[in-house]
Coordinates of C-alpha atoms and ligand atoms in Angstrom, one line a residue:
M221 CA 1.7 19.9 61.0
S222 CA 2.3 17.9 57.6
V223 CA 4.1 20.7 55.0
Q224 CA 1.4 21.4 51.7
K225 CA 4.5 20.1 49.2
E226 CA 5.0 23.0 46.4
V227 CA 3.0 21.5 43.4
K228 CA 4.5 22.4 40.3
I229 CA 3.3 23.6 36.9
H230 CA 5.5 22.0 33.6
P231 CA 5.1 24.1 31.2
Y232 CA 3.7 23.2 27.3
L233 CA 6.2 24.3 24.5
Y234 CA 4.9 26.4 21.7
N235 CA 7.3 27.2 19.4
N236 CA 10.5 25.7 21.3
E237 CA 9.1 28.6 24.5
W238 CA 8.3 26.4 27.4
K239 CA 4.6 28.7 28.3
S240 CA 1.5 28.4 31.1
S241 CA -1.3 28.8 29.8
D242 CA -2.7 33.1 30.1
T243 CA -5.9 31.4 31.7
G244 CA -3.7 30.7 35.0
N245 CA -5.5 26.8 34.4
T246 CA -4.0 23.9 35.6
V247 CA -5.0 20.4 35.7
Q248 CA -3.9 18.5 38.2
I249 CA -2.0 14.9 37.6
I250 CA -2.8 12.8 40.7
S251 CA -0.3 10.3 41.7
P252 CA -1.9 6.2 42.1
D253 CA -0.3 5.1 44.4
D254 CA -1.3 7.9 47.5
G255 CA -3.6 10.4 45.6
S256 CA -1.2 13.5 46.0
V257 CA -1.2 15.6 43.5
V258 CA 2.7 14.7 41.4
G259 CA 2.5 18.0 39.4
E260 CA -0.3 20.5 37.1
V261 CA -0.1 21.2 33.8
P262 CA -1.7 23.9 31.8
A263 CA -5.7 23.8 30.7
M264 CA -4.9 25.1 27.3
S265 CA -7.5 27.3 26.5
Q266 CA -9.3 27.6 22.7
D267 CA -7.0 30.4 21.5
E268 CA -3.8 28.8 22.6
V269 CA -5.2 25.4 21.3
N270 CA -5.4 27.6 18.0
R271 CA -2.5 29.4 17.9
A272 CA -0.5 25.7 18.2
V273 CA -1.9 24.2 15.4
D274 CA -1.4 27.3 13.7
K275 CA 1.8 27.5 14.7
T276 CA 2.7 23.9 13.7
A277 CA 1.1 24.6 10.4
D278 CA 3.0 27.3 9.7
V279 CA 6.8 25.8 9.9
Q280 CA 5.7 22.1 8.3
E281 CA 6.7 23.3 4.1
N282 CA 10.0 24.0 5.4
W283 CA 10.3 21.2 7.5
A284 CA 9.0 19.0 4.8
A285 CA 12.2 21.0 2.9
T286 CA 14.5 19.8 5.0
D287 CA 17.1 17.0 4.3
G288 CA 16.3 13.2 5.0
H289 CA 19.0 12.8 6.8
E290 CA 18.8 16.1 8.6
R291 CA 15.4 14.6 10.1
S292 CA 17.0 11.4 10.9
G293 CA 20.2 13.2 12.5
L294 CA 17.8 15.0 14.8
L295 CA 16.2 11.9 15.8
H296 CA 19.3 10.5 15.9
K297 CA 20.1 13.2 19.2
W298 CA 17.0 12.5 20.3
A299 CA 17.1 9.3 21.3
E300 CA 20.7 10.0 22.4
E301 CA 18.9 13.0 24.8
L302 CA 16.0 11.0 26.0
E303 CA 18.8 8.0 27.3
K304 CA 20.4 10.9 29.4
M305 CA 17.1 11.9 30.9
T306 CA 16.1 7.9 31.6
D307 CA 16.0 8.1 35.9
E308 CA 14.2 12.0 34.9
I309 CA 11.7 11.0 33.0
G310 CA 11.7 7.1 34.6
E311 CA 11.1 8.7 37.8
M312 CA 8.1 11.0 36.2
I313 CA 6.0 7.7 35.0
H314 CA 6.6 6.0 37.7
L315 CA 5.2 8.6 40.2
E316 CA 2.2 9.8 37.1
V317 CA 1.1 6.3 36.3
G318 CA 1.9 4.0 39.2
K319 CA 4.0 1.5 37.1
T320 CA 7.7 0.5 39.2
L321 CA 10.6 2.9 38.4
S322 CA 12.2 -0.5 36.5
A323 CA 9.4 -0.5 34.3
S324 CA 9.1 2.9 33.6
K325 CA 12.8 3.1 32.9
S326 CA 12.6 0.5 30.3
E327 CA 9.9 2.2 28.4
V328 CA 12.7 5.2 28.0
K329 CA 15.2 2.4 27.1
R330 CA 12.7 0.9 24.6
T331 CA 11.4 4.7 23.1
A332 CA 15.4 5.5 22.7
Q333 CA 15.4 2.2 19.8
L334 CA 12.6 3.3 18.7
I335 CA 13.6 6.6 18.1
R336 CA 17.3 4.9 16.5
H337 CA 15.1 2.4 14.4
T338 CA 12.7 5.3 13.4
A339 CA 15.6 8.0 12.1
E340 CA 17.0 4.5 9.7
E341 CA 14.3 3.2 8.2
G342 CA 12.7 6.4 7.6
L343 CA 15.6 7.1 5.4
R344 CA 14.6 3.8 3.3
T345 CA 10.9 5.8 1.8
H346 CA 10.6 5.0 -1.8
G347 CA 8.3 6.2 -4.4
S348 CA 7.8 4.6 -7.8
F349 CA 8.3 5.5 -11.6
I350 CA 5.7 4.5 -13.9
Q351 CA 5.7 3.4 -17.5
G352 CA 2.4 4.2 -19.8
D353 CA 2.7 1.6 -22.2
A354 CA 1.6 -0.6 -19.2
F355 CA -2.3 -0.2 -19.7
P356 CA -3.4 -0.6 -23.6
G357 CA -3.7 2.9 -25.5
A358 CA -1.4 4.3 -22.8
S359 CA 2.1 5.5 -24.5
K360 CA 5.3 5.0 -23.3
Q361 CA 6.2 8.7 -23.8
T362 CA 4.0 8.8 -20.8
K363 CA 5.6 8.3 -17.2
A364 CA 4.5 8.7 -13.7
M365 CA 6.6 9.6 -10.9
V366 CA 4.9 8.1 -7.5
Q367 CA 6.7 9.8 -4.7
K368 CA 6.1 9.9 -1.0
V369 CA 4.9 13.3 0.6
P370 CA 4.1 13.8 3.7
H371 CA -0.1 14.7 4.7
G372 CA 1.5 17.7 6.9
V373 CA 0.2 18.4 10.0
V374 CA -0.2 15.7 12.4
L375 CA -2.1 15.2 15.2
A376 CA -0.6 12.9 17.7
I377 CA -3.3 11.8 20.9
S378 CA -1.6 8.9 23.7
P379 CA -3.1 7.4 26.4
F380 CA -1.5 6.7 29.6
N381 CA -0.6 3.8 30.0
Y382 CA 2.6 4.2 28.2
P383 CA 2.7 8.0 27.9
V384 CA 6.0 8.2 26.5
N385 CA 6.4 5.0 24.0
L386 CA 2.9 5.5 22.4
A387 CA 3.9 9.1 22.3
A388 CA 6.9 8.9 20.6
S389 CA 5.8 5.7 18.3
K390 CA 3.5 8.1 16.1
I391 CA 6.1 11.3 16.5
A392 CA 8.8 9.5 15.7
P393 CA 7.5 8.1 12.0
A394 CA 6.2 11.8 11.6
L395 CA 8.6 13.8 11.7
I396 CA 10.9 12.0 9.7
T397 CA 8.7 11.8 7.1
G398 CA 8.1 15.7 6.4
N399 CA 5.6 16.1 9.3
T400 CA 4.7 18.5 12.4
V401 CA 3.8 17.6 15.2
V402 CA 0.1 18.2 17.6
F403 CA 1.8 16.4 20.3
K404 CA -1.1 16.2 23.2
P405 CA -0.8 14.0 25.7
A406 CA -2.8 11.7 28.3
T407 CA -3.5 14.2 31.2
Q408 CA -2.3 10.8 33.8
G409 CA 1.9 10.8 31.8
A410 CA 1.4 14.9 30.4
I411 CA 4.4 16.0 32.6
S412 CA 6.3 12.6 31.5
G413 CA 5.7 13.1 28.0
L414 CA 6.8 17.0 28.7
L415 CA 9.4 15.9 29.6
M416 CA 10.0 13.2 26.4
I417 CA 10.0 16.7 24.0
K418 CA 12.2 18.5 26.3
A419 CA 14.6 16.0 25.2
L420 CA 13.6 16.5 21.5
V421 CA 14.3 20.7 21.9
N422 CA 17.7 19.9 23.5
A423 CA 18.5 17.6 20.7
G424 CA 18.1 20.7 18.2
L425 CA 13.9 20.3 17.2
P426 CA 13.5 23.7 14.6
E427 CA 11.1 26.0 16.0
G428 CA 7.4 25.4 15.8
V429 CA 8.4 21.8 14.4
V430 CA 6.8 20.0 17.9
N431 CA 3.9 21.9 20.0
V432 CA 2.0 20.4 22.7
V433 CA -1.2 20.5 23.7
T434 CA -2.0 19.9 27.0
G435 CA -6.0 20.1 28.8
R436 CA -8.8 17.3 29.2
G437 CA -9.0 15.8 26.1
S438 CA -13.0 15.8 27.0
V439 CA -12.3 19.8 26.8
I440 CA -9.8 20.5 23.9
G441 CA -10.2 17.1 22.4
D442 CA -13.0 18.4 19.8
L443 CA -11.2 21.4 18.9
I444 CA -7.7 19.6 17.7
V445 CA -9.8 17.2 16.5
T446 CA -12.2 18.8 13.4
H447 CA -9.5 22.0 12.9
P448 CA -9.0 22.6 9.5
K449 CA -5.1 22.2 10.0
V450 CA -4.6 19.2 11.0
N451 CA -4.3 16.5 8.0
M452 CA -3.4 13.2 10.1
I453 CA -4.2 12.0 13.7
T454 CA -2.7 9.1 15.3
F455 CA -4.4 7.8 18.1
T456 CA -3.8 4.9 20.6
G457 CA -6.3 5.0 23.6
G458 CA -9.6 3.2 24.5
T459 CA -12.5 2.1 21.8
A460 CA -15.1 5.0 23.2
T461 CA -13.2 8.0 22.5
G462 CA -11.8 6.7 19.5
Q463 CA -15.0 6.5 18.2
H464 CA -16.1 9.6 19.0
I465 CA -12.5 10.9 17.1
A466 CA -13.2 8.9 14.0
K467 CA -16.9 10.5 13.9
K468 CA -15.4 13.3 14.3
A469 CA -12.8 13.9 12.0
S470 CA -13.7 13.9 8.3
M471 CA -12.0 13.4 5.7
I472 CA -8.5 13.0 6.7
P473 CA -6.4 9.8 7.6
V474 CA -7.0 8.6 11.1
V475 CA -4.9 5.9 12.9
L476 CA -6.8 4.0 15.9
E477 CA -4.7 2.0 18.1
L478 CA -7.9 1.0 20.5
G479 CA -8.9 -1.2 23.2
G480 CA -8.3 -5.2 23.5
K481 CA -10.2 -8.4 24.9
D482 CA -7.4 -10.7 23.9
P483 CA -7.8 -14.1 24.3
A484 CA -5.2 -17.5 25.4
I485 CA -6.7 -20.5 23.4
V486 CA -5.1 -23.1 25.2
L487 CA -5.3 -26.7 24.0
E488 CA -5.5 -30.6 25.0
D489 CA -1.8 -30.9 23.9
A490 CA -0.2 -27.0 25.0
D491 CA 2.6 -27.8 27.3
L492 CA 0.5 -26.3 30.4
D493 CA 3.1 -24.4 32.5
K494 CA 4.6 -22.4 30.0
A495 CA 1.0 -22.0 29.3
A496 CA 0.1 -21.0 33.0
K497 CA 3.1 -18.4 32.9
E498 CA 3.2 -17.1 30.2
I499 CA -1.6 -16.3 31.2
V500 CA 0.1 -14.9 34.1
S501 CA 2.4 -12.6 32.9
G502 CA 0.7 -11.3 29.7
S503 CA -2.7 -10.8 32.0
L504 CA -1.4 -9.4 35.0
S505 CA 1.9 -7.1 34.0
Y506 CA 1.5 -3.4 34.7
S507 CA -1.6 -5.0 36.9
G508 CA -3.2 -5.8 32.9
Q509 CA -3.4 -2.2 31.9
R510 CA -2.1 -2.3 28.6
C511 CA -4.1 -2.6 25.3
T512 CA -2.2 -5.9 24.8
A513 CA -3.1 -7.4 28.0
I514 CA -4.4 -11.4 28.3
K515 CA -8.4 -10.4 29.0
R516 CA -9.7 -13.7 28.7
V517 CA -8.4 -18.1 28.9
M518 CA -9.6 -20.4 26.4
V519 CA -9.4 -23.7 27.6
I520 CA -10.1 -26.7 26.7
D521 CA -12.6 -28.8 29.4
K522 CA -9.9 -31.8 29.9
V523 CA -6.7 -29.8 30.8
A524 CA -8.5 -26.8 32.4
D525 CA -8.4 -28.0 35.9
E526 CA -4.9 -28.8 36.0
L527 CA -4.1 -25.1 34.2
V528 CA -6.2 -23.6 36.5
E529 CA -4.4 -24.7 38.9
K530 CA -0.7 -23.7 37.7
I531 CA -2.1 -20.6 37.0
K532 CA -3.4 -20.1 40.2
A533 CA 0.0 -21.1 41.8
N534 CA 1.7 -18.3 39.3
I535 CA -0.4 -16.1 40.5
A536 CA 0.6 -17.3 44.3
K537 CA 4.2 -15.6 43.8
L538 CA 3.6 -11.9 42.4
K539 CA 3.9 -9.7 45.3
V540 CA 1.5 -6.9 45.2
G541 CA 1.6 -3.1 47.2
K542 CA 2.8 0.3 45.8
S543 CA 4.3 1.3 42.8
T544 CA 7.7 2.2 45.5
E545 CA 8.1 -1.3 46.4
D546 CA 9.8 -3.8 44.4
V547 CA 6.1 -5.6 43.2
D548 CA 4.4 -7.1 40.5
I549 CA 1.2 -5.6 41.2
T550 CA 0.9 -2.1 42.2
P551 CA -2.3 0.4 42.0
M552 CA -5.1 1.4 39.4
I553 CA -4.6 4.8 37.4
D554 CA -7.6 5.7 39.6
Q555 CA -10.4 4.5 41.6
K556 CA -12.7 4.9 38.6
S557 CA -10.6 2.2 37.2
A558 CA -11.0 0.4 40.0
D559 CA -14.9 0.4 40.9
Y560 CA -15.0 -0.9 37.2
V561 CA -12.9 -4.1 37.0
I562 CA -14.3 -4.7 40.6
S563 CA -18.5 -4.1 39.0
L564 CA -17.3 -6.8 36.9
I565 CA -16.4 -9.2 39.6
D566 CA -19.0 -8.7 41.7
D567 CA -21.5 -9.2 38.8
A568 CA -19.4 -12.5 37.2
V569 CA -19.4 -14.3 41.0
E570 CA -22.9 -13.0 40.9
K571 CA -23.7 -15.4 37.9
G572 CA -21.7 -18.2 39.3
A573 CA -18.9 -17.7 38.7
T574 CA -15.4 -19.7 41.0
I575 CA -13.0 -17.7 42.5
V576 CA -10.2 -19.5 42.7
T577 CA -7.9 -16.6 44.1
K578 CA -9.5 -13.1 45.3
G579 CA -7.6 -9.8 44.7
I580 CA -7.4 -7.4 47.9
V581 CA -9.2 -4.0 47.9
D582 CA -7.4 -0.9 48.9
G583 CA -8.5 1.5 47.6
N584 CA -7.5 1.5 43.5
L585 CA -4.8 -0.9 44.7
L586 CA -6.2 -4.6 43.5
G587 CA -4.7 -8.2 44.1
P588 CA -4.7 -10.2 41.2
T589 CA -8.5 -12.3 41.1
L590 CA -8.8 -15.2 39.6
L591 CA -12.5 -16.5 38.2
D592 CA -13.0 -19.8 36.8
N593 CA -16.5 -21.1 35.0
V594 CA -16.9 -17.3 33.4
T595 CA -19.8 -18.2 31.3
E596 CA -21.1 -16.3 28.5
D597 CA -23.5 -14.0 30.7
M598 CA -21.3 -12.3 32.0
R599 CA -20.1 -8.8 31.6
I600 CA -16.0 -9.6 32.3
A601 CA -16.2 -12.4 29.1
W602 CA -16.7 -9.6 26.9
E603 CA -15.7 -6.4 28.5
E604 CA -12.1 -4.6 28.6
Q605 CA -10.8 -4.8 32.7
F606 CA -7.7 -3.6 32.0
G607 CA -7.3 -4.4 35.1
P608 CA -5.7 -7.5 37.3
V609 CA -8.8 -9.8 36.9
L610 CA -8.5 -12.6 34.7
P611 CA -12.1 -14.9 33.4
I612 CA -11.0 -18.5 32.5
M613 CA -14.0 -19.9 30.2
R614 CA -14.2 -23.8 29.6
V615 CA -14.7 -24.7 26.0
S616 CA -15.3 -28.7 24.8
N617 CA -13.3 -27.6 21.6
E618 CA -12.0 -25.3 19.7
L619 CA -14.9 -24.3 17.6
E620 CA -16.3 -23.7 20.6
A621 CA -13.5 -21.1 20.9
I622 CA -13.6 -19.8 17.5
D623 CA -17.5 -19.2 17.8
L624 CA -16.7 -16.8 21.0
E625 CA -14.2 -14.7 19.4
K626 CA -16.6 -14.8 16.5
R627 CA -18.3 -12.7 18.5
N628 CA -15.5 -10.6 20.2
E629 CA -15.8 -6.6 19.0
Y630 CA -12.4 -6.7 19.4
G631 CA -9.6 -7.8 17.3
L632 CA -6.5 -6.6 19.0
Q633 CA -4.6 -10.2 19.5
A634 CA -5.2 -13.8 20.5
S635 CA -2.4 -16.3 21.6
I636 CA -2.6 -20.1 21.0
F637 CA -1.1 -22.4 23.1
T638 CA -0.9 -26.0 21.3
K639 CA 2.3 -28.6 20.1
N640 CA 0.4 -28.8 16.9
L641 CA 1.7 -26.0 14.8
E642 CA -0.7 -26.7 11.7
G643 CA -3.4 -27.0 14.6
A644 CA -2.8 -23.6 15.1
F645 CA -2.1 -21.9 11.9
I646 CA -5.9 -23.4 11.2
I647 CA -7.1 -22.1 14.1
A648 CA -5.1 -18.6 13.5
D649 CA -6.5 -19.0 10.0
R650 CA -10.8 -18.1 11.4
L651 CA -9.3 -16.4 14.4
D652 CA -10.4 -12.1 13.4
V653 CA -7.8 -10.3 15.3
G654 CA -4.6 -8.0 14.1
T655 CA -2.0 -10.7 15.0
V656 CA -1.8 -14.1 16.6
Q657 CA 0.9 -15.2 19.4
V658 CA 1.4 -19.2 19.1
N659 CA 3.1 -20.7 22.1
G660 CA 3.6 -17.1 24.0
K661 CA 1.5 -14.2 25.7
T662 CA -0.4 -11.6 22.9
S663 CA 2.2 -7.9 23.7
R664 CA 3.0 -5.2 20.8
G665 CA 6.7 -5.3 20.9
P666 CA 9.0 -5.8 19.4
D667 CA 8.1 -2.8 18.0
H668 CA 9.5 -3.0 14.3
F669 CA 6.3 -5.8 13.4
P670 CA 2.9 -4.5 12.3
F671 CA 1.3 -3.9 15.0
L672 CA -2.6 -3.5 14.5
G673 CA -6.2 -3.6 16.0
V674 CA -9.9 -4.6 14.1
K675 CA -13.3 -4.6 14.5
N676 CA -13.3 -2.2 17.6
S677 CA -10.3 -2.1 18.6
G678 CA -9.0 0.0 15.9
Q679 CA -8.1 1.0 11.4
G680 CA -4.7 1.3 10.1
V681 CA -1.2 -0.1 11.3
Q682 CA 1.7 1.1 13.6
G683 CA 4.7 -0.9 14.0
I684 CA 7.5 1.2 13.3
G685 CA 7.8 0.7 9.5
R686 CA 4.3 0.7 9.0
S687 CA 3.6 3.9 11.2
I688 CA 6.0 5.8 8.5
D689 CA 3.8 4.7 5.4
S690 CA 0.7 5.4 7.7
M691 CA 2.3 9.4 7.7
L692 CA 2.7 9.6 3.9
R693 CA 0.7 9.9 0.9
D694 CA 1.5 9.2 -2.7
K695 CA 1.7 12.1 -4.6
V696 CA 1.8 11.2 -9.1
L697 CA 3.9 13.5 -11.4
V698 CA 2.9 12.2 -15.2
L699 CA 5.2 13.3 -17.5
N700 CA 4.0 13.3 -20.9
L701 CA 6.9 13.5 -23.1
Ligands
NAP12 P1 -8.6 7.3 26.4 O1 -8.9 7.5 27.9 O2 -9.4 7.1 25.6 O3 -7.5 8.0 26.9 C1 -6.7 8.5 25.3 C2 -6.2 9.3 25.1 O4 -7.7 10.6 24.5 C3 -5.7 10.7 26.4 O5 -4.9 11.5 25.8 C4 -7.1 11.3 26.2 O6 -7.1 12.8 27.2 C5 -6.7 12.2 24.4 N1 -8.9 12.1 24.7 C6 -10.1 12.1 25.9 N2 -10.7 12.6 25.6 C7 -10.6 13.1 23.4 C8 -11.6 13.9 23.1 N3 -13.2 13.9 23.0 N4 -11.0 13.3 21.6 C9 -9.6 13.4 21.7 N5 -8.8 13.0 22.7 C10 -9.3 12.6 23.7 O7 -7.7 5.9 27.0 P2 -6.5 5.8 28.2 O8 -7.3 5.2 29.9 O9 -6.0 7.3 28.2 O10 -6.3 4.6 27.2 C11 -6.1 3.4 27.8 C12 -7.2 3.0 26.9 O11 -6.2 3.1 25.4 C13 -7.8 1.3 26.8 O12 -8.5 0.6 26.4 C14 -6.6 0.7 26.7 O13 -6.9 -0.7 26.2 C15 -6.5 0.9 25.4 N6 -4.8 1.5 24.8 C16 -5.0 0.9 23.1 C17 -3.4 0.8 23.4 C18 -3.5 -0.1 21.3 O14 -2.1 0.0 20.7 N7 -4.1 -0.4 21.2 C19 -2.6 0.6 23.2 C20 -2.7 1.4 25.1 C21 -3.8 1.6 25.7 P3 -7.1 13.1 29.2 O15 -6.0 12.1 29.5 O16 -6.7 14.6 29.1 O17 -8.5 12.5 29.3
G3P13 O1 -1.8 -1.1 26.3 C1 -0.2 -0.5 24.7 C2 0.2 -1.4 24.5 O2 0.1 -0.6 23.2 C3 0.5 -3.0 25.1 O3 1.8 -2.7 24.7 O4 4.3 -3.7 24.6 O5 2.5 -4.5 26.4 O6 2.5 -4.9 24.9 P1 3.1 -3.6 25.0

């Protein structure tokens, strides 16, 4: 007789107290590996959500009044406390979102580095001093001091695929600049988010400076996004959700990091061994569930057969299995996402795509699928698969690739593989994306580089320095002497 495992409810943080919902309602977090219940978090009521935002607003002025080096000190302590919890938080990321344990622990370590860098970079936000007489008719006696001041209350909403890194990349810049934070973690990944905040409390977080709201985004999302005391929103997640938030949020700055359909453009003179290796790791790590994953390949006809063979050989080396095993491809976040990927493969095959490698299908565990001869009428050529399928589109020249990119609704990143750097720069100039990688896979890091999406991939810029800038606004003090 199987023993029903006690399911733990992980309380949310309110004013440095860990609380359950007075309603007793909770949301379950389901293991992508075996469908078991990993744990539960409170499904907060409207009153509890409003109270959290109110408290965050109440303490903001005091927090903004603390000295910058004190805020920096807290972040350094937070990074230390987080590293102490690497095993605990790594284990929870692994359980909640189906990342291998080593990748989960790397996420925690990467996040501690990000927080440390933010603690230092945040001390270098300076205003400016402007003389009046630079403008005709204005006198030298008119002087402007342009200060950089916090927005106030920042609402930080994170996605499931980096429950710790893509949360701290918002919370750390907000705190170092004197903002207080309402944190809404993705439900799948919420417990990891709460443990990350526990490290911040252990580091000495003052009461009320960060409050967490848990519950399904589809239930409490509009309430927090339209709350009058929220002064800035920083969101990472799907394009549809992002567009919804952009419509709902009014008269406040909104930074959006959304979906992607990053291409790999492979030219005739490319180092095909390197290109194949970069394309496979760039498209299939974490089972393709990365916004920056390579999501379509556009290769010049002349070298297409050779490239496809090399990609096929690299894919054949990948191990597929549960995230508890030492594998490369793990189960997708849920069955709905897996079914969506299968529908894209079926649509492409129906319309004539060639299956080069067919991945296994075992519930939400999909082996990598390589599709060749993908054409524009296939959904996989345009939709964000966010899963382990790689479409190959053959093009006669780079102009055709540029044209396909011009019609891509997304604009996050692109890779160009060629030995001709000048040629790469010319193509890069014609691509409407946030970042162009030359002879390397598309990826966000290192975390101090600007990171942005254009078109349906987002608005605003992240990356440590730019995230800090996004948390501040100008306030001008004019002296009329
Ligand atoms: P998602 O479904 O859009 O959810 C993202 C976050 O938004 C979650 O915390 C979710 O809460 C919350 N949410 C849902 N509905 C909301 C609403 N109406 N108002 C406010 N918040 C709401 O995305 P995901 O499935 O977690 O992540 C995958 C997607 O994110 C992919 O499209 C991927 O490309 C994109 N992504 C982009 C980046 C980037 O940096 N550009 C990075 C990572 C992921 P619940 O979890 O409770 O639903
Ligand atoms: O999807 C998460 C996104 O931010 C990608 O990060 O570092 O895997 O390229 P990275």
